């Protein structure tokens, strides 16, 4: 630094900062031996804050606006320096500009999968990635806890720490949601808000917060994706027969792409087989699926007989009970009988089904001498 720069550094009269980096959170104003002229102009733009540090101690903090640096609007620094009367000599202090706007398009992602228990698939390994926005809410706390004396504190210096915190909160948030893996896409917004709230509880004492948190995608390992694709294909096919045809069609297409004769022959043979199978299915009426009976079918119902004896209707009687009525003399060959399906009452002798009953009755005993 030349003599002219040293002299100019001792009489700095304009202090401001315009950021063109888009990723600088804290920037220290450069000056020779920290000397700032009393009465200098300080310009703090919107989305900025200026913090004066004297001998390692925060002296003053200024929100957006234009200030004339003197003992009237710098009470804290004046107290530290012991200035009780105004004077124009330079004072020494470090000036840090803090960017309070939102830093967007910050990315996060899982290097290693997070293992969670899914109600449908059991234990699954999930990977996720997304973005978030960061902003400073307390410039003094940021300087004390994170930036320190760094002349240019950038987002890359805190992004890895934030990524580790995000991954630490991701697993518990997914597990606590209770949402099946296939339905996570419908709950990504709510899960992202839950993660942001958990992160801010730890970040606000550091002077920063997550103003926006987005989960862009949650994915599973390739082998699980392959099984999900198989299940989807089977669901589209409808049944195993159609799924077999679907698989055969895929195999035929791959064989047809083979330039060799074997591939062509295989494709032709499979095409003919599929054609025959389709033709047979077209001419065969659809039959409902029948399940094998669990046991023998129920016995057929027995005929119920009614008797007309002594001017009264008796019954109903099954076939075995008619033999008892014959033994008691209630049913004879001339007794009128009827059952479901007969047009009218008929004498028992005229019903062929009952002839066997009367043949079993013993003849009357011969008269005794």
Coordinates of C-alpha atoms in Angstrom, one line a residue:
X1 CA 0.0 0.0 0.0
X2 CA 1.4 3.4 -1.0
X3 CA 1.7 6.6 1.0
X4 CA -1.4 8.1 -0.8
X5 CA -3.5 5.0 0.1
X6 CA -2.4 5.3 3.8
X7 CA -3.3 9.0 3.9
X8 CA -6.6 8.3 2.2
X9 CA -7.3 5.5 4.6
X10 CA -7.0 7.8 7.5
X11 CA -9.7 10.1 6.1
X12 CA -12.4 7.7 4.9
X13 CA -15.5 9.8 4.7
X14 CA -17.9 7.4 2.7
X15 CA -18.7 3.9 4.0
X16 CA -21.1 1.7 1.9
X17 CA -21.3 -1.7 0.1
X18 CA -22.9 -2.9 -3.1
X19 CA -23.0 -6.7 -3.4
X20 CA -22.6 -8.3 -6.8
X21 CA -21.6 -11.8 -5.6
X22 CA -25.1 -13.1 -4.7
X23 CA -23.6 -15.4 -2.1
X24 CA -21.8 -13.1 0.4
X25 CA -23.5 -13.0 3.8
X26 CA -21.0 -10.8 5.7
X27 CA -18.4 -8.4 4.2
X28 CA -15.8 -6.4 6.1
X29 CA -15.2 -2.9 4.9
X30 CA -11.5 -2.4 4.0
X31 CA -9.5 0.5 5.5
X32 CA -6.0 1.3 6.6
X33 CA -5.4 0.5 10.2
X34 CA -9.1 0.6 10.9
X35 CA -9.2 4.4 10.9
X36 CA -12.5 6.1 10.0
X37 CA -12.9 9.9 10.0
X38 CA -15.3 11.4 12.5
X39 CA -18.2 12.8 10.6
X40 CA -18.0 10.2 7.8
X41 CA -21.1 9.2 5.9
X42 CA -22.5 5.7 6.4
X43 CA -24.9 4.3 3.8
X44 CA -26.8 1.1 4.7
X45 CA -29.0 0.0 1.9
X46 CA -32.2 -2.1 2.1
X47 CA -31.5 -5.8 2.9
X48 CA -28.3 -4.7 4.7
X49 CA -27.2 -4.0 8.3
X50 CA -23.9 -2.5 9.4
X51 CA -22.1 -3.6 12.6
X52 CA -19.2 -1.7 14.1
X53 CA -16.7 -3.8 16.2
X54 CA -14.1 -2.1 18.4
X55 CA -11.3 -4.2 19.9
X56 CA -13.3 -7.4 19.5
X57 CA -16.5 -6.0 21.0
X58 CA -19.7 -5.0 19.1
X59 CA -20.0 -1.2 19.4
X60 CA -23.0 -0.2 17.3
X61 CA -25.4 -1.8 14.8
X62 CA -27.2 0.3 12.1
X63 CA -30.3 -0.7 10.1
X64 CA -31.0 0.6 6.6
X65 CA -30.5 4.4 6.2
X66 CA -27.9 7.1 5.9
X67 CA -25.9 8.2 9.0
X68 CA -23.3 10.8 9.9
X69 CA -20.8 9.2 12.2
X70 CA -20.3 11.4 15.3
X71 CA -20.7 11.1 19.0
X72 CA -24.4 11.8 18.9
X73 CA -25.5 8.8 16.8
X74 CA -22.8 6.5 18.0
X75 CA -23.5 6.4 21.8
X76 CA -22.2 2.9 22.4
X77 CA -18.9 3.5 20.6
X78 CA -18.6 6.8 22.3
X79 CA -19.0 5.2 25.7
X80 CA -16.4 2.6 24.9
X81 CA -13.9 5.2 23.7
X82 CA -14.7 7.5 26.6
X83 CA -15.5 10.4 24.2
X84 CA -17.4 13.1 26.1
X85 CA -16.7 15.9 23.7
X86 CA -17.0 16.1 20.0
X87 CA -13.8 16.2 17.9
X88 CA -12.7 15.4 14.3
X89 CA -9.9 13.0 14.8
X90 CA -10.2 9.6 13.2
X91 CA -11.4 6.6 15.3
X92 CA -10.6 3.0 14.9
X93 CA -13.3 0.3 14.4
X94 CA -14.0 -2.6 12.1
X95 CA -17.2 -2.2 10.0
X96 CA -19.0 -5.4 8.9
X97 CA -21.9 -5.2 6.4
X98 CA -24.4 -8.1 6.9
X99 CA -26.6 -9.1 4.0
X100 CA -30.2 -9.6 5.4
X101 CA -31.9 -10.6 2.1
X102 CA -33.0 -14.2 1.3
X103 CA -30.3 -16.5 -0.2
X104 CA -32.2 -18.7 -2.5
X105 CA -31.4 -21.8 -4.6
X106 CA -29.4 -23.5 -1.8
X107 CA -29.4 -27.2 -2.3
X108 CA -29.4 -30.2 0.0
X109 CA -29.4 -34.0 -0.6
X110 CA -28.8 -37.3 1.1
X111 CA -25.4 -38.8 0.4
X112 CA -26.4 -42.0 2.2
X113 CA -30.0 -43.4 2.3
X114 CA -32.3 -42.9 5.3
X115 CA -33.8 -46.1 6.6
X116 CA -37.5 -45.8 7.6
X117 CA -40.2 -48.4 8.3
X118 CA -43.0 -48.3 5.7
X119 CA -46.4 -49.7 6.6
X120 CA -46.7 -51.5 3.2
X121 CA -43.1 -52.4 2.2
X122 CA -41.5 -52.8 5.6
X123 CA -38.0 -51.4 6.0
X124 CA -37.0 -49.2 3.0
X125 CA -34.0 -47.0 2.2
X126 CA -35.0 -43.6 1.0
X127 CA -33.0 -40.8 -0.7
X128 CA -34.2 -37.3 -0.9
X129 CA -33.1 -33.9 -2.3
X130 CA -34.4 -30.4 -2.5
X131 CA -33.7 -26.7 -1.9
X132 CA -34.1 -24.1 0.8
X133 CA -33.7 -20.3 1.4
X134 CA -31.6 -18.8 4.1
X135 CA -31.7 -15.3 5.7
X136 CA -30.1 -13.4 8.5
X137 CA -32.4 -12.4 11.3
X138 CA -29.9 -11.2 13.9
X139 CA -26.6 -9.7 12.5
X140 CA -24.8 -9.4 15.8
X141 CA -25.5 -13.0 16.8
X142 CA -24.3 -14.1 13.3
X143 CA -21.0 -12.3 13.8
X144 CA -20.5 -13.8 17.3
X145 CA -21.5 -17.4 16.5
X146 CA -20.6 -18.0 12.9
X147 CA -18.8 -15.3 10.9
X148 CA -16.3 -14.1 13.5
X149 CA -13.6 -12.0 11.8
X150 CA -14.0 -13.6 8.4
X151 CA -13.6 -10.7 5.9
X152 CA -16.0 -12.4 3.4
X153 CA -18.4 -14.9 5.0
X154 CA -20.2 -16.8 2.2
X155 CA -23.0 -19.3 1.9
X156 CA -20.7 -22.1 1.0
X157 CA -19.1 -21.9 4.5
X158 CA -22.4 -22.7 6.2
X159 CA -24.2 -24.8 3.6
X160 CA -22.4 -28.1 4.6
X161 CA -23.3 -27.6 8.3
X162 CA -26.9 -26.9 7.3
X163 CA -27.0 -30.0 5.1
X164 CA -25.9 -32.2 8.0
X165 CA -28.6 -30.7 10.2
X166 CA -31.2 -31.2 7.5
X167 CA -30.3 -34.9 7.1
X168 CA -30.5 -35.3 10.8
X169 CA -34.0 -34.0 10.8
X170 CA -35.2 -35.8 7.7
X171 CA -35.4 -39.3 9.0
X172 CA -37.4 -38.5 12.2
X173 CA -39.7 -36.3 10.1
X174 CA -40.5 -39.1 7.6
X175 CA -41.0 -41.6 10.4
X176 CA -43.2 -39.4 12.4
X177 CA -45.4 -38.5 9.4
X178 CA -46.8 -42.1 9.3
X179 CA -47.4 -41.6 5.5
X180 CA -46.8 -44.7 3.3
X181 CA -43.9 -44.4 0.8
X182 CA -46.2 -44.3 -2.2
X183 CA -48.2 -41.3 -0.7
X184 CA -45.2 -39.2 0.3
X185 CA -45.6 -37.0 -2.8
X186 CA -48.9 -35.7 -1.4
X187 CA -47.3 -34.8 2.0
X188 CA -44.0 -33.3 0.9
X189 CA -45.1 -29.7 1.7
X190 CA -46.2 -30.6 5.2
X191 CA -43.1 -32.6 5.9
X192 CA -40.9 -29.8 4.6
X193 CA -42.6 -27.3 7.0
X194 CA -42.0 -29.7 9.9
X195 CA -38.3 -30.0 9.0
X196 CA -37.9 -26.2 8.7
X197 CA -39.5 -25.6 12.1
X198 CA -37.2 -28.1 13.7
X199 CA -34.2 -26.5 12.1
X200 CA -35.1 -23.0 13.0
X201 CA -35.2 -23.9 16.7
X202 CA -31.5 -24.5 16.5
X203 CA -30.6 -21.8 13.9
X204 CA -32.3 -18.7 15.4
X205 CA -29.8 -18.5 18.3
X206 CA -27.1 -18.3 15.6
X207 CA -28.7 -15.4 13.9
X208 CA -30.1 -17.2 10.8
X209 CA -33.3 -19.1 9.9
X210 CA -34.6 -21.2 7.1
X211 CA -37.3 -19.1 5.4
X212 CA -38.3 -21.7 2.8
X213 CA -37.7 -25.5 2.7
X214 CA -38.6 -27.7 -0.3
X215 CA -38.5 -31.4 -0.8
X216 CA -38.2 -31.9 -4.5
X217 CA -38.1 -35.7 -4.6
X218 CA -38.0 -38.8 -2.4
X219 CA -36.7 -41.9 -4.2
X220 CA -36.0 -45.6 -3.4
X221 CA -33.1 -47.9 -4.5
X222 CA -33.2 -49.2 -8.1
X223 CA -34.1 -52.7 -7.0
X224 CA -37.2 -51.5 -5.2
X225 CA -38.1 -49.3 -8.2
X226 CA -37.9 -52.4 -10.4
X227 CA -40.3 -54.3 -8.1
X228 CA -42.7 -51.4 -8.1
X229 CA -42.6 -51.4 -11.9
X230 CA -43.4 -55.1 -12.0
X231 CA -46.4 -54.6 -9.6
X232 CA -47.6 -51.8 -11.8
X233 CA -47.3 -53.9 -15.0
X234 CA -49.2 -56.8 -13.3
X235 CA -51.9 -54.3 -12.2
X236 CA -52.3 -53.1 -15.8
X237 CA -52.3 -56.6 -17.2
X238 CA -55.2 -57.6 -15.0
X239 CA -54.6 -61.3 -14.5
X240 CA -51.7 -63.9 -14.8
X241 CA -52.9 -65.1 -18.2
X242 CA -52.8 -61.6 -19.7
X243 CA -49.5 -60.9 -17.9
X244 CA -48.0 -64.0 -19.5
X245 CA -49.1 -62.8 -22.9
X246 CA -47.6 -59.4 -22.0
X247 CA -44.3 -61.0 -21.1
X248 CA -44.3 -63.1 -24.2
X249 CA -45.0 -60.1 -26.4
X250 CA -42.0 -58.3 -24.8
X251 CA -39.8 -61.3 -25.4
X252 CA -41.0 -61.5 -29.1
X253 CA -40.2 -57.9 -29.6
X254 CA -36.6 -58.3 -28.2
X255 CA -36.2 -61.5 -30.4
X256 CA -37.3 -59.6 -33.5
X257 CA -34.6 -57.0 -32.9
X258 CA -32.0 -59.8 -33.2
X259 CA -30.6 -59.8 -36.7
X260 CA -29.8 -63.6 -36.6
X261 CA -32.1 -66.3 -38.0
X262 CA -32.6 -67.7 -34.6
X263 CA -34.2 -64.5 -33.4
X264 CA -36.4 -64.3 -36.5
X265 CA -37.5 -67.9 -36.1
X266 CA -38.2 -67.5 -32.4
X267 CA -40.2 -64.3 -33.1
X268 CA -42.3 -66.1 -35.8
X269 CA -42.9 -69.2 -33.6
X270 CA -44.0 -67.1 -30.6
X271 CA -46.2 -64.9 -32.9
X272 CA -48.0 -68.1 -34.2
X273 CA -48.4 -69.4 -30.6
X274 CA -49.9 -66.1 -29.5
X275 CA -52.2 -66.0 -32.5
X276 CA -53.5 -69.5 -31.8
X277 CA -54.0 -68.8 -28.2
X278 CA -55.9 -65.6 -29.0
X279 CA -58.1 -67.4 -31.5
X280 CA -58.9 -70.1 -29.0
X281 CA -59.7 -67.6 -26.4
X282 CA -62.0 -65.7 -28.9
X283 CA -64.1 -68.9 -29.7
X284 CA -64.3 -70.1 -26.1
X285 CA -67.1 -68.6 -24.1
X286 CA -66.0 -66.9 -20.8
X287 CA -66.8 -69.1 -17.9
X288 CA -67.0 -67.9 -14.3
X289 CA -64.3 -69.0 -12.0
X290 CA -65.3 -71.9 -9.7
X291 CA -63.6 -72.7 -6.5
X292 CA -63.2 -76.3 -5.4
X293 CA -66.0 -77.3 -2.9
X294 CA -64.8 -77.6 0.7
X295 CA -66.9 -80.8 1.3
X296 CA -69.8 -82.9 -0.1
X297 CA -72.9 -81.1 -1.3
X298 CA -76.0 -81.1 0.9
X299 CA -78.5 -84.0 0.7
X300 CA -81.5 -83.5 -1.6
X301 CA -84.7 -82.7 0.2
X302 CA -87.2 -85.6 0.8
X303 CA -90.8 -85.5 -0.5
X304 CA -93.4 -84.6 2.1
X305 CA -96.6 -86.7 2.0
X306 CA -100.1 -85.8 3.3
X307 CA -102.8 -88.4 4.2
X308 CA -106.6 -88.1 4.1
X309 CA -107.9 -90.4 6.8
X310 CA -111.3 -90.3 8.7
X311 CA -112.1 -87.0 7.0
X312 CA -108.9 -85.3 8.4
X313 CA -105.7 -84.2 6.7
X314 CA -102.6 -85.6 8.4
X315 CA -99.0 -84.8 7.7
X316 CA -96.6 -84.0 6.4
X317 CA -94.7 -87.3 6.6
X318 CA -91.4 -88.2 4.9
X319 CA -91.1 -91.6 3.2
X320 CA -89.7 -93.4 6.2
X321 CA -92.6 -92.1 8.4
X322 CA -95.2 -93.6 6.0
X323 CA -94.1 -97.1 7.0
X324 CA -95.0 -96.3 10.6
X325 CA -98.4 -95.0 9.5
X326 CA -99.0 -98.3 7.7
X327 CA -98.1 -100.3 10.8
X328 CA -100.5 -98.3 12.9
X329 CA -103.3 -98.8 10.4
X330 CA -103.7 -95.1 9.6
X331 CA -102.4 -95.6 6.0
X332 CA -104.0 -98.3 3.9
X333 CA -104.0 -99.0 0.2
X334 CA -107.3 -97.1 -0.1
X335 CA -106.2 -94.1 1.9
X336 CA -106.0 -90.9 -0.1
X337 CA -102.5 -89.4 -0.4
X338 CA -101.0 -86.2 -1.9
X339 CA -97.5 -84.6 -2.3
X340 CA -96.1 -81.6 -4.1
X341 CA -96.5 -82.1 -7.9
X342 CA -99.6 -84.4 -7.8
X343 CA -102.7 -82.9 -9.5
X344 CA -105.1 -84.3 -6.8
X345 CA -105.6 -86.6 -4.0
X346 CA -105.1 -90.2 -5.1
X347 CA -105.6 -93.7 -3.4
X348 CA -102.3 -95.0 -2.2
X349 CA -102.6 -98.2 -4.2
X350 CA -102.5 -96.0 -7.4
X351 CA -99.2 -94.3 -6.5
X352 CA -96.3 -96.4 -7.8
X353 CA -93.9 -94.9 -5.4
X354 CA -95.8 -96.4 -2.4
X355 CA -96.2 -99.9 -3.7
X356 CA -93.0 -101.0 -2.1
X357 CA -94.4 -100.0 1.3
X358 CA -97.4 -102.1 1.1
X359 CA -95.4 -105.1 -0.2
X360 CA -93.4 -105.1 3.1
X361 CA -96.5 -105.4 5.3
X362 CA -97.0 -109.0 6.5
X363 CA -100.4 -110.7 5.6
X364 CA -103.0 -111.1 8.3
X365 CA -102.8 -114.0 10.6
X366 CA -104.8 -117.1 9.6
X367 CA -108.0 -117.7 11.7
X368 CA -107.5 -119.8 14.8
X369 CA -109.3 -123.2 15.0

